[in-house]
CSV table of C-alpha atoms in Angstrom, one decimal:
chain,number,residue,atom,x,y,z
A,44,UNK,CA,65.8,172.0,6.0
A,45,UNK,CA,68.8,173.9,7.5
A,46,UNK,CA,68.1,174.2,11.2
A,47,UNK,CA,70.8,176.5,13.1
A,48,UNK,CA,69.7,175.0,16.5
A,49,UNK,CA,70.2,171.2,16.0
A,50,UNK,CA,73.2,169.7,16.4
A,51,UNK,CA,72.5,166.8,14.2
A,52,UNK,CA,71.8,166.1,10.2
A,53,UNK,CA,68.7,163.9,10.2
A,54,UNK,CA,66.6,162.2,7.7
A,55,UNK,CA,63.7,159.6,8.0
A,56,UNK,CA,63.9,156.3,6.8
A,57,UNK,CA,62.0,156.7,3.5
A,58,UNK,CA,64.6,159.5,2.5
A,59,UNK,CA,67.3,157.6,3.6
A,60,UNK,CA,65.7,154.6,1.5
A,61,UNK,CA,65.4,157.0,-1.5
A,62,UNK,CA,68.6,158.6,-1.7
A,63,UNK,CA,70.8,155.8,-0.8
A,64,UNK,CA,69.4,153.1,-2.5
A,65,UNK,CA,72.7,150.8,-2.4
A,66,UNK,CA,73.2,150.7,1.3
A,67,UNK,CA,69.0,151.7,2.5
A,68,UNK,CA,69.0,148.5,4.7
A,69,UNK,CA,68.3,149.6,8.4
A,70,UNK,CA,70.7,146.6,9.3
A,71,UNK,CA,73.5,149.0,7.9
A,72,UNK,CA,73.2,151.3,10.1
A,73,UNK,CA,75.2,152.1,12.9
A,74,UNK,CA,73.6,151.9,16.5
A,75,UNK,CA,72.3,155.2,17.3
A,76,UNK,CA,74.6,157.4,19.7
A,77,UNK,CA,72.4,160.0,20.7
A,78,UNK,CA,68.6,160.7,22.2
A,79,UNK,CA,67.1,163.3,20.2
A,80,UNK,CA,64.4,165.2,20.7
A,81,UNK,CA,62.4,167.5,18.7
A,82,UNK,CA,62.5,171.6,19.5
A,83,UNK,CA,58.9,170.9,21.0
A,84,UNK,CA,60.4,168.0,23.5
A,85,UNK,CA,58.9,165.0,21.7
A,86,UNK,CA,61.3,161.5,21.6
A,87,UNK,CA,62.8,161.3,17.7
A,88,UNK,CA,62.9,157.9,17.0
A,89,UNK,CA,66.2,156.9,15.8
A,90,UNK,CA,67.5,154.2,14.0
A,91,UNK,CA,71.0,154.8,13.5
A,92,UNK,CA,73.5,156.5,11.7
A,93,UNK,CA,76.0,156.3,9.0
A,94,UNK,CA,79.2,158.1,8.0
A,95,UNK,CA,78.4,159.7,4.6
A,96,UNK,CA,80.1,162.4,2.4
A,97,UNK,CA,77.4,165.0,1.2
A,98,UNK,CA,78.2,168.4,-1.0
A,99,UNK,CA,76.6,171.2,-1.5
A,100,UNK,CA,77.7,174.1,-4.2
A,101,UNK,CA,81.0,172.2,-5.0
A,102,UNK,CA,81.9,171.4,-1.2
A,103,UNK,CA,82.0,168.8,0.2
A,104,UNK,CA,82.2,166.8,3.7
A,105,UNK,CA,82.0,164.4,6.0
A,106,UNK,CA,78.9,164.0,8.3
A,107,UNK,CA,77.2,162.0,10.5
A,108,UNK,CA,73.8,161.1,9.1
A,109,UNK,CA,71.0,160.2,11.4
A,110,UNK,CA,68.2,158.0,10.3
A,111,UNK,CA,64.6,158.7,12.0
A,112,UNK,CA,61.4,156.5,11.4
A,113,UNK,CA,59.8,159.7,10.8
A,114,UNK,CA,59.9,163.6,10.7
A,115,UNK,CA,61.8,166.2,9.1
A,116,UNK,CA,64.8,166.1,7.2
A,117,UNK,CA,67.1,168.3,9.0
A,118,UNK,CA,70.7,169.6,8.5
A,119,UNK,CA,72.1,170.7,12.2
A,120,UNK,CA,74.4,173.9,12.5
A,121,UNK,CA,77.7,172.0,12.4
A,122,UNK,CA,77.1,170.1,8.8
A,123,UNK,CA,76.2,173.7,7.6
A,124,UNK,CA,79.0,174.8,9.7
A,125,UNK,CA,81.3,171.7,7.2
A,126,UNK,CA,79.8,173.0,4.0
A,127,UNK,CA,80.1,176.9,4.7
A,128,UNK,CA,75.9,177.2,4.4
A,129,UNK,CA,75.5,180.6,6.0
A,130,UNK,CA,72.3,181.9,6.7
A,131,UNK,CA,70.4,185.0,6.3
A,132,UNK,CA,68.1,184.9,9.2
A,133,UNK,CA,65.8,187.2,7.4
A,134,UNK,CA,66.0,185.9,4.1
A,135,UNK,CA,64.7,182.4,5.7
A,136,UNK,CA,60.8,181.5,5.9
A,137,UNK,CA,60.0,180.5,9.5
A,138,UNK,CA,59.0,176.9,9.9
A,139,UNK,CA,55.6,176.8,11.8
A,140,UNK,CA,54.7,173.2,12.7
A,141,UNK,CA,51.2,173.7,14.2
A,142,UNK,CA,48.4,171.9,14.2
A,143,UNK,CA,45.2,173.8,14.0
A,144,UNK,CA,43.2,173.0,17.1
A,145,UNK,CA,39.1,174.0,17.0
A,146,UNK,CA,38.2,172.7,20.1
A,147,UNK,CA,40.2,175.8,21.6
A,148,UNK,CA,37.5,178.5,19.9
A,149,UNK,CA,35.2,176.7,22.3
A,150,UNK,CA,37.0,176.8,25.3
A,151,UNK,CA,38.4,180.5,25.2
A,152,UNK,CA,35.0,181.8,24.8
A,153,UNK,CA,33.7,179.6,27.7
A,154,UNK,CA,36.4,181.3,30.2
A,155,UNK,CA,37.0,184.6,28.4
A,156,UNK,CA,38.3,186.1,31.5
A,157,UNK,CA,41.4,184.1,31.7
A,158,UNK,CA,42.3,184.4,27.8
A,159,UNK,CA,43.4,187.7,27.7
A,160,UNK,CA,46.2,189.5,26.4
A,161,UNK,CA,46.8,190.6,30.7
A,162,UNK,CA,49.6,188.3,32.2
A,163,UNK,CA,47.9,187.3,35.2
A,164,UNK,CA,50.1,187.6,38.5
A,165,UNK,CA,50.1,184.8,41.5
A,166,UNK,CA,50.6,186.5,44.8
A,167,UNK,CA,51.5,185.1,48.3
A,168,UNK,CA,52.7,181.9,47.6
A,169,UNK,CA,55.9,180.2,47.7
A,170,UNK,CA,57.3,177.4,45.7
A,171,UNK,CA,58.2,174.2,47.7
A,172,UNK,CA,60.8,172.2,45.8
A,173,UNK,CA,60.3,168.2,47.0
A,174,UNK,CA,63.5,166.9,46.8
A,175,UNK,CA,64.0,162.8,47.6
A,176,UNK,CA,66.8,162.4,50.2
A,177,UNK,CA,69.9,160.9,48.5
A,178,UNK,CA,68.6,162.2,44.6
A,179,UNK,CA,71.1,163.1,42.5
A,180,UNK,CA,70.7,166.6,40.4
A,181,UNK,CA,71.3,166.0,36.6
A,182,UNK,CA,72.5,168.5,34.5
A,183,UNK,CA,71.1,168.3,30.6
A,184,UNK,CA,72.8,171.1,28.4
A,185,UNK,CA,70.5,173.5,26.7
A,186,UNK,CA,70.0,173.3,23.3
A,187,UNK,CA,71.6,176.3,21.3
A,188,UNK,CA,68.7,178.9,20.3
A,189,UNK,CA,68.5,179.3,16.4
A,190,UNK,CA,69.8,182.3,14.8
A,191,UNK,CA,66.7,183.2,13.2
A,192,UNK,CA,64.7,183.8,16.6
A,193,UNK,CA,67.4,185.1,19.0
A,194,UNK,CA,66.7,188.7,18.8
A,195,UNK,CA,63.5,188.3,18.9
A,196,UNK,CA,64.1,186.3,22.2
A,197,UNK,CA,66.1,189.1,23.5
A,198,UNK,CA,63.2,191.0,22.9
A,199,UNK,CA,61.2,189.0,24.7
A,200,UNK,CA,62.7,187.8,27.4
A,201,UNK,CA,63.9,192.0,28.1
A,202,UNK,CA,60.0,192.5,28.2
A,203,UNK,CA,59.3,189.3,30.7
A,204,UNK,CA,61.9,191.2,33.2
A,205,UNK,CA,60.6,194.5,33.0
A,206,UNK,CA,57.1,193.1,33.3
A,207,UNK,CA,58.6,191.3,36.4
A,208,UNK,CA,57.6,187.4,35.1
A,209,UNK,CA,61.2,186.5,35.4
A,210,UNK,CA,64.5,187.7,36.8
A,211,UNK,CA,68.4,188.1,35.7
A,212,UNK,CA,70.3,185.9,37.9
């Protein structure tokens, strides 16, 4: 899967296992140099890496290639970037990974009053950061937005400021 807002091509283990049979030994990998995380926040697992030459439509080039116990195989924006993989962000399917839930139906119409389409509004109070004495801030860059949702994040993100949920700064 081509994913315009990671950074990093990564496959999981049995992949890796599959498609490289000569060198599928974990002990050949690299040690890992990066903590990844998934676009919902969860730790990715990773084993290592190795320095492979992939091609796509008679192109080819050099990558990094993570290895994950598990997930999705995923080829980050600068591979694509390698291989000239441009895509059409509405010519792309959007990649829902979501769980159905029923214990929800339950719960929404125990408390219908707070699941409502109304964003609800906290008045008179005001946010008291706790700061330990001698902490040091840590900056953590964000991770790019993918193409295929950006406009629709504009979108959005106009209507949370006109609806007064958030402010330009």
């Amino acid at each position: 899967m081509a994913d315009s807002g990671s950074p990093w091509a990564i496959v999981t283990s049995n992949y890796f296992k599959q498609k490289f049979k000569d060198v599928w030994r974990i002990s050949y990998l690299v040690l890992p140099d990066i903590i990844a995380e998934g676009f919902d926040g969860t730790a990715i697992d990773i084993k290592g890496y190795v320095d492979t030459e992939v091609g796509f439509k008679g192109r080819l080039a050099n990558i990094k290639l993570y290895v994950a116990e598990k997930g999705v195989n995923v080829l980050g924006w600068r591979d694509q970037a390698k291989l000239a993989i441009i895509l059409n962000p509405r010519a792309c399917e959007p990649v829902m990974v979501i769980e159905e839930i029923n214990e929800m139906d339950g719960i929404v119409s125990k408390f219908p009053h707070v699941f409502t389409d109304v964003l609800g509004k906290l008045r008179n109070y005001s946010h008291k950061i706790k700061l330990k004495s001698g902490a040091r801030p840590v900056v953590q860059k964000l991770r790019n937005v993918p193409i295929g949702v950006r406009d629709e994040l504009k979108i959005i993100l106009a209507e949370m400021v006109k609806d007064d949920v958030i402010e330009e700064i």
